Amino acid sequence: MGHRGPGNGHRTEQTILVHGGTLWTEDGPRRADVRVTGESIAEIGALTPGRHEEVIDAAGLHVLPGMIDVHVHVGDTIGRCELADTFPTASELAVRTGITTVAGFVTQRSGETLGDAIERCRARARGRTHCDVAFHLTPTVWPWDWAELAGLVSAGFNTFKLYTTYREAGLFTSYERLGIVMERLAPLGARLLVHCEDDATLAAVESSGLDFTDPRTHAMLRPERAEVVAVESVLDLAARTGCGVHVVHVSTADALAHIAAARGRAAVSCETAPHYLRFTDAALAGGHGHRYLCTPPLRSEATRIRLEAAAATGSFELFATDHCAFTRADKDARRDDIRAVPKGLAGIGALIPAMFELLVKRHRRPLGELALRLAANPAKLLGVYPKKGAIAVGSDADLVVVDTDGPPHPVTSTLADSYETYPGRTTTLNVRQVLVRGRLVVEDGALVDRRHPAGRILA
Ligand SMILES: [Zn+2]
């Protein structure tokens, strides 16, 4: 078992052979070896190790495409709080759990050009990330610079993100403007990610008499129907414009039902986060409820049960974390007023183990579900499939060798000084080796080379 180093022989180009494993793609399992040359997959089949070839012995193990978390908040400031995770910490945990690409957000700030914003965010990741990084763009100056838009898409920015709420943060976009953006994005083949909570529904919630020391009040302020109303409106716009639309962090089964019903008339996909499948508003009760404040909020057990059933039967194209880890100090500082507590949960390190435990162990789904919903479909959303998200000749050699039945170990959602979202949860999924574009970055669950991060910024 393990990993044999290269010999001393002369080599023109470095190759690695992943030998003896079972490959999983969205098409199912296949017993085959994978030869990696440089950054790409060169051959797949029954392959014999070369005399001086570096060999990863995957006998008895499973080989997955490098997985992708399309929704992470890292190395950024949200409100008054600096996020707990930087690219070094978040990307380390990502690769150690089998994630080889993450997608973050470029949110334009006031007084800043979109180009400045892109450069500011790239600088946070450049040379400091162990996995590859993509960015979704959120322009905040209306109207957008439509001439600049086409150039951004041809430069590789395939996804944009807008919000139907957060007026006070300067992020609100009306349905009218969403429709205009969709008309512009559709012919470019770019996709729009939308945070769906109807602002008028939220504004109409009667807040007098509510107890703002009780974290459960946050869920009352952001009711399920706000998500449903916004999703209905966005689906209509998607159908009218033909724009590809992706609904982020779906938290209600009713909104999901509307999305499912619209798939024939609109190019729509959606994600949920593992915390909506594992936790309920019961987590908001008791002394530590403020730690579980996130938006959209955790829902009722009845909703969670429906979401879990939908996840197990393939209703979500993909799963993503909305990783947004705040420091313990920031979570605790104003816990006596839940309106002032920063909303967000750590999750990046829990994505793969939590979905493995839920889909594969609990619901007996094949391991290919992870290849489909955590690699292929996320890569398609980002517009980088099959370069990423696939095990195919010519694809980037992003590969993950796992033992699904290893010793149980704790699920860890962040390496930063932030509250653990999944305390006491364990997984038998053990990550042995991870390649990022042909480079071995993880061996037996640990970083190989901390000082030379291998990640690249995709766009
Ligand atoms: Zn988010």
Short mmCIF file of C-alpha atoms and ligand atoms in Angstrom, two decimals:
data_model
loop_
_atom_site.label_atom_id
_atom_site.label_comp_id
_atom_site.label_asym_id
_atom_site.label_seq_id
_atom_site.Cartn_x
_atom_site.Cartn_y
_atom_site.Cartn_z
CA MET A 1 0.00 0.00 0.00
CA GLY A 2 1.01 3.59 -0.34
CA HIS A 3 3.23 5.41 -2.63
CA ARG A 4 6.43 4.49 -4.42
CA GLY A 5 8.76 7.27 -5.46
CA PRO A 6 10.36 7.69 -8.85
CA GLY A 7 13.64 6.01 -9.66
CA ASN A 8 16.78 7.78 -10.75
CA GLY A 9 16.27 7.16 -14.46
CA HIS A 10 16.11 9.83 -17.07
CA ARG A 11 12.59 11.11 -17.69
CA THR A 12 11.52 13.60 -20.28
CA GLU A 13 8.18 14.36 -18.60
CA GLN A 14 6.99 13.40 -15.14
CA THR A 15 4.30 10.76 -15.11
CA ILE A 16 2.31 9.26 -12.27
CA LEU A 17 0.32 6.05 -12.48
CA VAL A 18 -2.70 5.63 -10.23
CA HIS A 19 -2.81 1.86 -10.26
CA GLY A 20 -5.34 -0.77 -9.24
CA GLY A 21 -8.21 1.45 -8.11
CA THR A 22 -11.89 1.60 -8.99
CA LEU A 23 -12.66 4.80 -10.91
CA TRP A 24 -15.95 6.54 -10.28
CA THR A 25 -17.43 8.95 -12.73
CA GLU A 26 -21.01 10.10 -13.19
CA ASP A 27 -21.37 7.04 -15.48
CA GLY A 28 -20.57 4.61 -12.70
CA PRO A 29 -17.64 2.48 -11.54
CA ARG A 30 -14.84 1.13 -13.71
CA ARG A 31 -11.76 -0.88 -12.77
CA ALA A 32 -8.96 0.99 -14.51
CA ASP A 33 -5.60 2.65 -14.06
CA VAL A 34 -4.93 6.32 -14.76
CA ARG A 35 -1.68 7.70 -16.16
CA VAL A 36 -1.01 11.34 -15.50
CA THR A 37 1.46 13.26 -17.63
CA GLY A 38 2.27 16.78 -16.49
CA GLU A 39 -0.98 18.39 -15.42
CA SER A 40 -3.37 16.19 -17.40
CA ILE A 41 -4.76 12.68 -17.62
CA ALA A 42 -2.92 10.98 -20.49
CA GLU A 43 -4.25 7.40 -20.46
CA ILE A 44 -6.97 5.33 -18.81
CA GLY A 45 -7.13 1.54 -18.99
CA ALA A 46 -5.17 -1.55 -17.95
CA LEU A 47 -1.76 0.08 -17.71
CA THR A 48 1.62 -1.35 -16.76
CA PRO A 49 3.87 0.78 -14.56
CA GLY A 50 6.90 2.11 -16.38
CA ARG A 51 10.32 1.31 -14.95
CA HIS A 52 10.85 4.73 -13.44
CA GLU A 53 7.27 5.78 -13.08
CA GLU A 54 5.89 7.10 -9.81
CA VAL A 55 3.07 4.76 -8.76
CA ILE A 56 0.16 5.39 -6.43
CA ASP A 57 -1.12 2.01 -5.32
CA ALA A 58 -4.92 2.32 -5.27
CA ALA A 59 -5.64 -1.42 -4.99
CA GLY A 60 -8.83 -1.90 -2.99
CA LEU A 61 -9.45 1.84 -3.04
CA HIS A 62 -11.72 4.19 -4.99
CA VAL A 63 -10.65 6.99 -7.30
CA LEU A 64 -12.91 10.04 -7.65
CA PRO A 65 -12.53 13.16 -9.76
CA GLY A 66 -11.29 16.11 -7.73
CA MET A 67 -14.37 17.59 -6.10
CA ILE A 68 -15.58 21.17 -6.28
CA ASP A 69 -17.24 23.46 -3.73
CA VAL A 70 -18.85 26.22 -5.80
CA HIS A 71 -19.93 28.35 -2.83
CA VAL A 72 -17.33 29.48 -0.30
CA HIS A 73 -16.68 32.75 1.47
CA VAL A 74 -12.97 32.93 2.27
CA GLY A 75 -10.43 35.70 2.83
CA ASP A 76 -13.04 38.42 2.78
CA THR A 77 -14.74 40.93 5.05
CA ILE A 78 -18.49 40.59 5.58
CA GLY A 79 -20.13 43.49 7.35
CA ARG A 80 -17.71 44.48 10.10
CA CYS A 81 -16.16 41.03 10.42
CA GLU A 82 -13.06 39.60 8.82
CA LEU A 83 -13.83 35.98 7.95
CA ALA A 84 -12.01 33.40 10.06
CA ASP A 85 -10.76 31.43 7.05
CA THR A 86 -8.05 32.61 4.70
CA PHE A 87 -7.13 30.85 1.48
CA PRO A 88 -4.26 28.95 3.15
CA THR A 89 -6.49 27.47 5.88
CA ALA A 90 -9.61 26.87 3.78
CA SER A 91 -7.75 25.38 0.83
CA GLU A 92 -5.69 23.12 3.08
CA LEU A 93 -8.83 21.58 4.53
CA ALA A 94 -10.39 21.47 1.06
CA VAL A 95 -7.65 19.37 -0.49
CA ARG A 96 -7.33 17.16 2.59
CA THR A 97 -11.00 16.23 2.15
CA GLY A 98 -10.86 15.75 -1.63
CA ILE A 99 -11.88 19.19 -2.90
CA THR A 100 -9.51 20.38 -5.62
CA THR A 101 -11.39 23.51 -6.76
CA VAL A 102 -13.41 26.09 -4.82
CA ALA A 103 -15.38 29.04 -6.11
CA GLY A 104 -15.55 32.24 -4.10
CA PHE A 105 -17.08 35.64 -4.70
CA VAL A 106 -15.90 38.97 -6.01
CA THR A 107 -18.27 41.57 -4.60
CA GLN A 108 -17.62 45.05 -5.95
CA ARG A 109 -17.28 47.66 -3.18
CA SER A 110 -18.35 51.26 -3.41
CA GLY A 111 -15.73 53.42 -5.10
CA GLU A 112 -14.11 50.37 -6.66
CA THR A 113 -14.20 49.28 -10.30
CA LEU A 114 -15.13 45.68 -10.98
CA GLY A 115 -11.60 45.17 -12.29
CA ASP A 116 -10.18 46.47 -8.99
CA ALA A 117 -12.48 44.13 -7.09
CA ILE A 118 -11.33 41.14 -9.13
CA GLU A 119 -7.71 42.02 -8.49
CA ARG A 120 -8.33 42.54 -4.75
CA CYS A 121 -9.85 39.06 -4.46
CA ARG A 122 -7.30 37.36 -6.67
CA ALA A 123 -4.53 38.85 -4.53
CA ARG A 124 -5.98 37.12 -1.46
CA ALA A 125 -5.61 33.74 -3.17
CA ARG A 126 -2.58 34.12 -5.39
CA GLY A 127 0.31 31.92 -4.29
CA ARG A 128 -1.54 31.00 -1.10
CA THR A 129 -4.02 28.35 -2.18
CA HIS A 130 -3.58 24.58 -2.20
CA CYS A 131 -6.58 24.04 -4.50
CA ASP A 132 -7.65 25.81 -7.67
CA VAL A 133 -9.89 28.85 -7.25
CA ALA A 134 -12.65 30.35 -9.39
CA PHE A 135 -14.70 33.46 -8.67
CA HIS A 136 -18.32 34.43 -9.23
CA LEU A 137 -18.75 38.14 -9.92
CA THR A 138 -21.16 40.49 -8.15
CA PRO A 139 -21.12 43.93 -9.80
CA THR A 140 -22.89 46.44 -7.54
CA VAL A 141 -22.96 49.56 -9.76
CA TRP A 142 -26.09 49.90 -11.90
CA PRO A 143 -26.23 49.70 -14.85
CA TRP A 144 -23.50 47.16 -15.43
CA ASP A 145 -20.86 47.98 -18.00
CA TRP A 146 -22.28 45.78 -20.77
CA ALA A 147 -19.22 46.20 -22.99
CA GLU A 148 -16.97 45.05 -20.15
CA LEU A 149 -19.30 42.11 -19.49
CA ALA A 150 -18.55 40.29 -22.75
CA GLY A 151 -14.83 40.66 -22.13
CA LEU A 152 -15.15 39.24 -18.63
CA VAL A 153 -17.03 36.20 -19.91
CA SER A 154 -14.47 35.54 -22.62
CA ALA A 155 -11.77 35.88 -19.94
CA GLY A 156 -13.37 32.94 -18.13
CA PHE A 157 -15.84 34.55 -15.71
CA ASN A 158 -18.83 32.35 -16.53
CA THR A 159 -20.90 32.98 -13.41
CA PHE A 160 -22.43 36.04 -11.80
CA LYS A 161 -24.22 36.26 -8.46
CA LEU A 162 -27.05 38.53 -7.42
CA TYR A 163 -29.31 38.86 -4.40
CA THR A 164 -33.03 39.56 -4.17
CA THR A 165 -32.52 41.00 -0.68
CA TYR A 166 -29.82 42.61 1.53
CA ARG A 167 -30.87 46.14 0.63
CA GLU A 168 -28.96 47.64 3.58
CA ALA A 169 -25.72 45.95 2.42
CA GLY A 170 -26.12 47.44 -1.06
CA LEU A 171 -26.67 44.03 -2.63
CA PHE A 172 -30.41 44.11 -3.42
CA THR A 173 -31.38 43.69 -7.07
CA SER A 174 -34.99 44.14 -8.19
CA TYR A 175 -36.69 41.48 -10.34
CA GLU A 176 -36.81 44.04 -13.16
CA ARG A 177 -33.04 44.43 -13.09
CA LEU A 178 -32.52 40.68 -12.70
CA GLY A 179 -34.46 40.27 -15.94
CA ILE A 180 -32.26 42.81 -17.71
CA VAL A 181 -29.10 41.07 -16.50
CA MET A 182 -30.45 37.69 -17.62
CA GLU A 183 -31.19 39.07 -21.09
CA ARG A 184 -27.57 40.23 -21.31
CA LEU A 185 -26.04 37.02 -19.92
CA ALA A 186 -28.10 34.57 -21.98
CA PRO A 187 -26.44 35.19 -25.37
CA LEU A 188 -23.00 35.05 -23.73
CA GLY A 189 -23.72 31.61 -22.28
CA ALA A 190 -22.96 32.87 -18.79
CA ARG A 191 -25.02 31.78 -15.78
CA LEU A 192 -26.63 33.77 -13.00
CA LEU A 193 -26.51 32.56 -9.42
CA VAL A 194 -29.31 34.00 -7.31
CA HIS A 195 -29.77 34.28 -3.55
CA CYS A 196 -33.55 33.95 -3.36
CA GLU A 197 -35.40 35.62 -0.51
CA ASP A 198 -38.14 38.03 -1.51
CA ASP A 199 -37.28 41.41 -0.02
CA ALA A 200 -40.88 42.63 0.21
CA THR A 201 -41.93 39.46 2.05
CA LEU A 202 -39.09 39.92 4.53
CA ALA A 203 -39.96 43.60 5.00
CA ALA A 204 -43.59 42.70 5.75
CA VAL A 205 -42.72 40.38 8.65
CA GLU A 206 -44.15 41.91 11.82
CA SER A 207 -41.16 42.27 14.13
CA SER A 208 -42.66 44.20 17.03
CA GLY A 209 -42.79 42.11 20.16
CA LEU A 210 -40.18 39.62 18.96
CA ASP A 211 -37.42 38.56 21.34
CA PHE A 212 -34.13 39.56 19.75
CA THR A 213 -32.12 37.70 22.37
CA ASP A 214 -33.53 34.39 21.10
CA PRO A 215 -31.74 32.99 18.00
CA ARG A 216 -34.99 31.33 16.89
CA THR A 217 -36.30 34.81 16.13
CA HIS A 218 -33.95 34.96 13.10
CA ALA A 219 -35.91 32.10 11.52
CA MET A 220 -39.18 33.94 12.17
CA LEU A 221 -37.78 37.04 10.46
CA ARG A 222 -36.83 35.03 7.36
CA PRO A 223 -39.80 32.71 6.76
CA GLU A 224 -39.91 29.93 4.18
CA ARG A 225 -42.40 31.82 2.02
CA ALA A 226 -39.80 34.54 1.31
CA GLU A 227 -37.65 31.95 -0.44
CA VAL A 228 -40.60 30.46 -2.30
CA VAL A 229 -41.84 33.83 -3.59
CA ALA A 230 -38.39 34.84 -4.85
CA VAL A 231 -37.78 31.47 -6.49
CA GLU A 232 -41.09 31.69 -8.36
CA SER A 233 -40.22 35.14 -9.70
CA VAL A 234 -36.69 34.14 -10.70
CA LEU A 235 -37.95 31.00 -12.47
CA ASP A 236 -40.34 33.11 -14.54
CA LEU A 237 -37.47 35.40 -15.56
CA ALA A 238 -35.27 32.44 -16.43
CA ALA A 239 -37.99 30.97 -18.64
CA ARG A 240 -38.61 34.30 -20.36
CA THR A 241 -34.94 35.15 -21.02
CA GLY A 242 -33.47 31.68 -21.61
CA CYS A 243 -30.64 32.54 -19.22
CA GLY A 244 -29.08 29.73 -17.23
CA VAL A 245 -30.00 30.31 -13.59
CA HIS A 246 -28.67 28.57 -10.50
CA VAL A 247 -30.48 28.99 -7.18
CA VAL A 248 -27.99 28.93 -4.32
CA HIS A 249 -28.54 27.39 -0.86
CA VAL A 250 -32.16 26.21 -1.32
CA SER A 251 -33.46 25.73 2.22
CA THR A 252 -37.14 24.86 1.67
CA ALA A 253 -38.78 21.87 0.03
CA ASP A 254 -41.51 24.10 -1.41
CA ALA A 255 -38.98 26.22 -3.34
CA LEU A 256 -37.31 23.03 -4.53
CA ALA A 257 -40.65 21.75 -5.82
CA HIS A 258 -41.10 24.92 -7.88
CA ILE A 259 -37.59 24.52 -9.31
CA ALA A 260 -38.26 20.89 -10.21
CA ALA A 261 -41.49 21.84 -11.95
CA ALA A 262 -39.72 24.58 -13.96
CA ARG A 263 -36.91 22.39 -15.33
CA GLY A 264 -38.78 21.81 -18.59
CA ARG A 265 -39.26 25.48 -19.35
CA ALA A 266 -36.17 27.09 -17.81
CA ALA A 267 -32.44 26.33 -17.71
CA VAL A 268 -32.39 26.12 -13.94
CA SER A 269 -30.27 24.24 -11.44
CA CYS A 270 -29.92 24.46 -7.69
CA GLU A 271 -27.83 23.56 -4.71
CA THR A 272 -28.38 23.06 -1.03
CA ALA A 273 -25.83 23.05 1.77
CA PRO A 274 -25.26 20.04 4.00
CA HIS A 275 -26.33 21.99 7.09
CA TYR A 276 -29.90 22.25 5.78
CA LEU A 277 -29.91 18.45 5.46
CA ARG A 278 -28.44 17.75 8.89
CA PHE A 279 -29.73 20.44 11.25
CA THR A 280 -33.01 22.12 12.15
CA ASP A 281 -34.15 25.18 14.04
CA ALA A 282 -33.76 23.05 17.17
CA ALA A 283 -30.05 23.95 16.91
CA LEU A 284 -31.07 27.59 17.51
CA ALA A 285 -32.53 26.76 20.91
CA GLY A 286 -30.44 26.67 24.04
CA GLY A 287 -27.31 28.51 25.09
CA HIS A 288 -25.32 28.06 21.87
CA GLY A 289 -28.05 28.78 19.35
CA HIS A 290 -26.35 31.92 18.05
CA ARG A 291 -23.51 29.78 16.68
CA TYR A 292 -25.97 28.25 14.20
CA LEU A 293 -27.30 31.53 12.87
CA CYS A 294 -27.06 31.56 9.08
CA THR A 295 -29.09 32.91 6.17
CA PRO A 296 -31.34 31.39 5.01
CA PRO A 297 -32.00 30.04 8.51
CA LEU A 298 -32.16 26.42 9.57
CA ARG A 299 -35.72 25.19 9.06
CA SER A 300 -38.18 22.84 10.77
CA GLU A 301 -37.66 19.11 11.10
CA ALA A 302 -40.56 18.57 8.66
CA THR A 303 -38.74 20.63 6.02
CA ARG A 304 -35.41 18.96 6.75
CA ILE A 305 -36.93 15.52 6.24
CA ARG A 306 -38.32 16.55 2.85
CA LEU A 307 -34.98 18.09 1.82
CA GLU A 308 -33.10 14.96 2.81
CA ALA A 309 -35.47 12.78 0.79
CA ALA A 310 -35.05 15.10 -2.19
CA ALA A 311 -31.26 15.01 -1.86
CA ALA A 312 -31.31 11.21 -1.80
CA THR A 313 -33.42 11.02 -4.95
CA GLY A 314 -31.33 13.45 -6.99
CA SER A 315 -33.39 16.65 -6.88
CA PHE A 316 -30.34 18.87 -6.27
CA GLU A 317 -27.89 19.15 -9.14
CA LEU A 318 -25.15 19.78 -6.64
CA PHE A 319 -24.22 20.40 -3.04
CA ALA A 320 -22.11 23.32 -1.86
CA THR A 321 -21.31 24.60 1.59
CA ASP A 322 -21.85 28.36 1.65
CA HIS A 323 -18.80 28.12 3.90
CA CYS A 324 -18.73 31.36 5.88
CA ALA A 325 -16.76 30.87 9.08
CA PHE A 326 -16.71 33.72 11.58
CA THR A 327 -14.36 33.74 14.55
CA ARG A 328 -15.73 32.62 17.90
CA ALA A 329 -15.17 36.16 19.18
CA ASP A 330 -17.24 37.68 16.36
CA LYS A 331 -20.02 35.10 16.79
CA ASP A 332 -20.11 35.73 20.55
CA ALA A 333 -19.54 39.50 20.70
CA ARG A 334 -23.18 40.64 20.37
CA ARG A 335 -25.04 37.43 21.03
CA ASP A 336 -27.53 39.29 23.20
CA ASP A 337 -28.97 40.79 19.99
CA ILE A 338 -29.33 38.21 17.25
CA ARG A 339 -29.67 40.93 14.60
CA ALA A 340 -26.02 41.84 15.24
CA VAL A 341 -24.60 38.30 15.25
CA PRO A 342 -22.80 37.55 11.95
CA LYS A 343 -24.71 34.93 10.00
CA GLY A 344 -22.81 32.01 8.53
CA LEU A 345 -21.49 28.54 9.27
CA ALA A 346 -18.21 26.76 8.68
CA GLY A 347 -18.60 23.85 6.30
CA ILE A 348 -15.87 23.38 3.72
CA GLY A 349 -14.23 20.39 5.43
CA ALA A 350 -17.60 18.76 6.07
CA LEU A 351 -18.89 18.81 2.48
CA ILE A 352 -17.42 15.53 1.25
CA PRO A 353 -17.71 13.51 4.49
CA ALA A 354 -21.23 14.78 5.26
CA MET A 355 -22.56 14.02 1.78
CA PHE A 356 -20.76 10.65 1.74
CA GLU A 357 -22.30 9.68 5.07
CA LEU A 358 -25.74 10.86 3.98
CA LEU A 359 -25.96 9.67 0.38
CA VAL A 360 -23.72 6.61 0.32
CA LYS A 361 -23.93 5.22 3.85
CA ARG A 362 -27.42 6.25 4.92
CA HIS A 363 -29.27 6.17 1.59
CA ARG A 364 -27.19 3.48 -0.14
CA ARG A 365 -26.53 5.61 -3.18
CA PRO A 366 -23.48 4.70 -5.30
CA LEU A 367 -20.20 6.59 -4.88
CA GLY A 368 -20.83 7.95 -8.37
CA GLU A 369 -23.33 10.34 -6.77
CA LEU A 370 -20.34 12.21 -5.33
CA ALA A 371 -18.66 12.23 -8.76
CA LEU A 372 -21.85 13.63 -10.30
CA ARG A 373 -23.01 16.15 -7.71
CA LEU A 374 -19.69 17.21 -6.20
CA ALA A 375 -17.53 17.16 -9.34
CA ALA A 376 -19.21 16.94 -12.77
CA ASN A 377 -22.23 19.16 -12.12
CA PRO A 378 -20.29 21.83 -10.21
CA ALA A 379 -17.74 21.90 -13.07
CA LYS A 380 -20.58 22.39 -15.57
CA LEU A 381 -21.95 25.26 -13.50
CA LEU A 382 -18.52 26.92 -13.53
CA GLY A 383 -18.16 26.29 -17.27
CA VAL A 384 -14.99 24.22 -16.82
CA TYR A 385 -16.31 20.72 -17.59
CA PRO A 386 -14.75 18.32 -18.69
CA LYS A 387 -11.41 20.03 -18.02
CA LYS A 388 -12.46 19.69 -14.39
CA GLY A 389 -14.99 17.38 -12.75
CA ALA A 390 -14.20 14.39 -14.94
CA ILE A 391 -11.80 11.45 -15.10
CA ALA A 392 -11.13 11.50 -18.84
CA VAL A 393 -8.15 11.68 -21.17
CA GLY A 394 -7.20 15.34 -21.55
CA SER A 395 -8.88 16.45 -18.33
CA ASP A 396 -6.92 18.12 -15.57
CA ALA A 397 -5.40 15.42 -13.38
CA ASP A 398 -7.46 16.34 -10.30
CA LEU A 399 -7.83 12.95 -8.63
CA VAL A 400 -8.81 11.73 -5.18
CA VAL A 401 -7.97 8.26 -3.86
CA VAL A 402 -10.21 7.24 -0.97
CA ASP A 403 -10.86 4.36 1.38
CA THR A 404 -14.59 4.40 2.10
CA ASP A 405 -14.31 2.02 5.03
CA GLY A 406 -11.38 3.43 6.94
CA PRO A 407 -11.19 4.10 10.67
CA PRO A 408 -13.85 6.58 11.80
CA HIS A 409 -12.47 10.06 12.38
CA PRO A 410 -14.10 13.37 13.30
CA VAL A 411 -15.68 15.60 10.67
CA THR A 412 -13.87 18.96 10.71
CA SER A 413 -15.54 21.87 8.96
CA THR A 414 -12.78 24.47 9.42
CA LEU A 415 -9.17 24.78 10.55
CA ALA A 416 -9.75 28.38 11.62
CA ASP A 417 -10.67 29.65 15.09
CA SER A 418 -14.37 29.17 14.51
CA TYR A 419 -17.08 27.04 16.05
CA GLU A 420 -17.26 23.48 14.70
CA THR A 421 -20.55 23.00 12.90
CA TYR A 422 -20.52 19.19 13.21
CA PRO A 423 -19.22 18.43 16.72
CA GLY A 424 -19.21 14.73 17.49
CA ARG A 425 -19.86 13.66 13.89
CA THR A 426 -17.49 11.09 12.39
CA THR A 427 -16.87 9.58 8.98
CA THR A 428 -15.29 6.41 7.64
CA LEU A 429 -14.26 8.20 4.43
CA ASN A 430 -10.48 8.38 4.52
CA VAL A 431 -8.71 10.43 1.87
CA ARG A 432 -5.40 8.79 0.95
CA GLN A 433 -3.98 10.80 -1.95
CA VAL A 434 -5.07 13.91 -3.79
CA LEU A 435 -3.63 15.21 -7.05
CA VAL A 436 -4.22 18.79 -8.16
CA ARG A 437 -3.37 19.11 -11.87
CA GLY A 438 -1.00 16.17 -11.62
CA ARG A 439 0.76 17.28 -8.47
CA LEU A 440 0.50 15.12 -5.36
CA VAL A 441 -0.71 17.57 -2.70
CA VAL A 442 -2.13 15.19 -0.07
CA GLU A 443 -0.69 11.92 1.19
CA ASP A 444 -2.55 9.95 3.88
CA GLY A 445 -4.78 12.92 4.61
CA ALA A 446 -1.96 15.42 5.19
CA LEU A 447 -0.47 18.19 3.07
CA VAL A 448 2.67 17.14 1.19
CA ASP A 449 4.15 20.62 0.73
CA ARG A 450 2.75 23.36 2.91
CA ARG A 451 5.24 25.96 1.73
CA HIS A 452 4.53 25.68 -1.98
CA PRO A 453 0.76 25.82 -2.53
CA ALA A 454 -0.09 24.23 -5.88
CA GLY A 455 -3.41 25.97 -6.50
CA ARG A 456 -4.07 28.24 -9.43
CA ILE A 457 -6.62 30.96 -10.04
CA LEU A 458 -8.84 29.84 -12.89
CA ALA A 459 -10.28 33.22 -13.79
ZN ZN B 1 -23.04 32.54 0.36
#
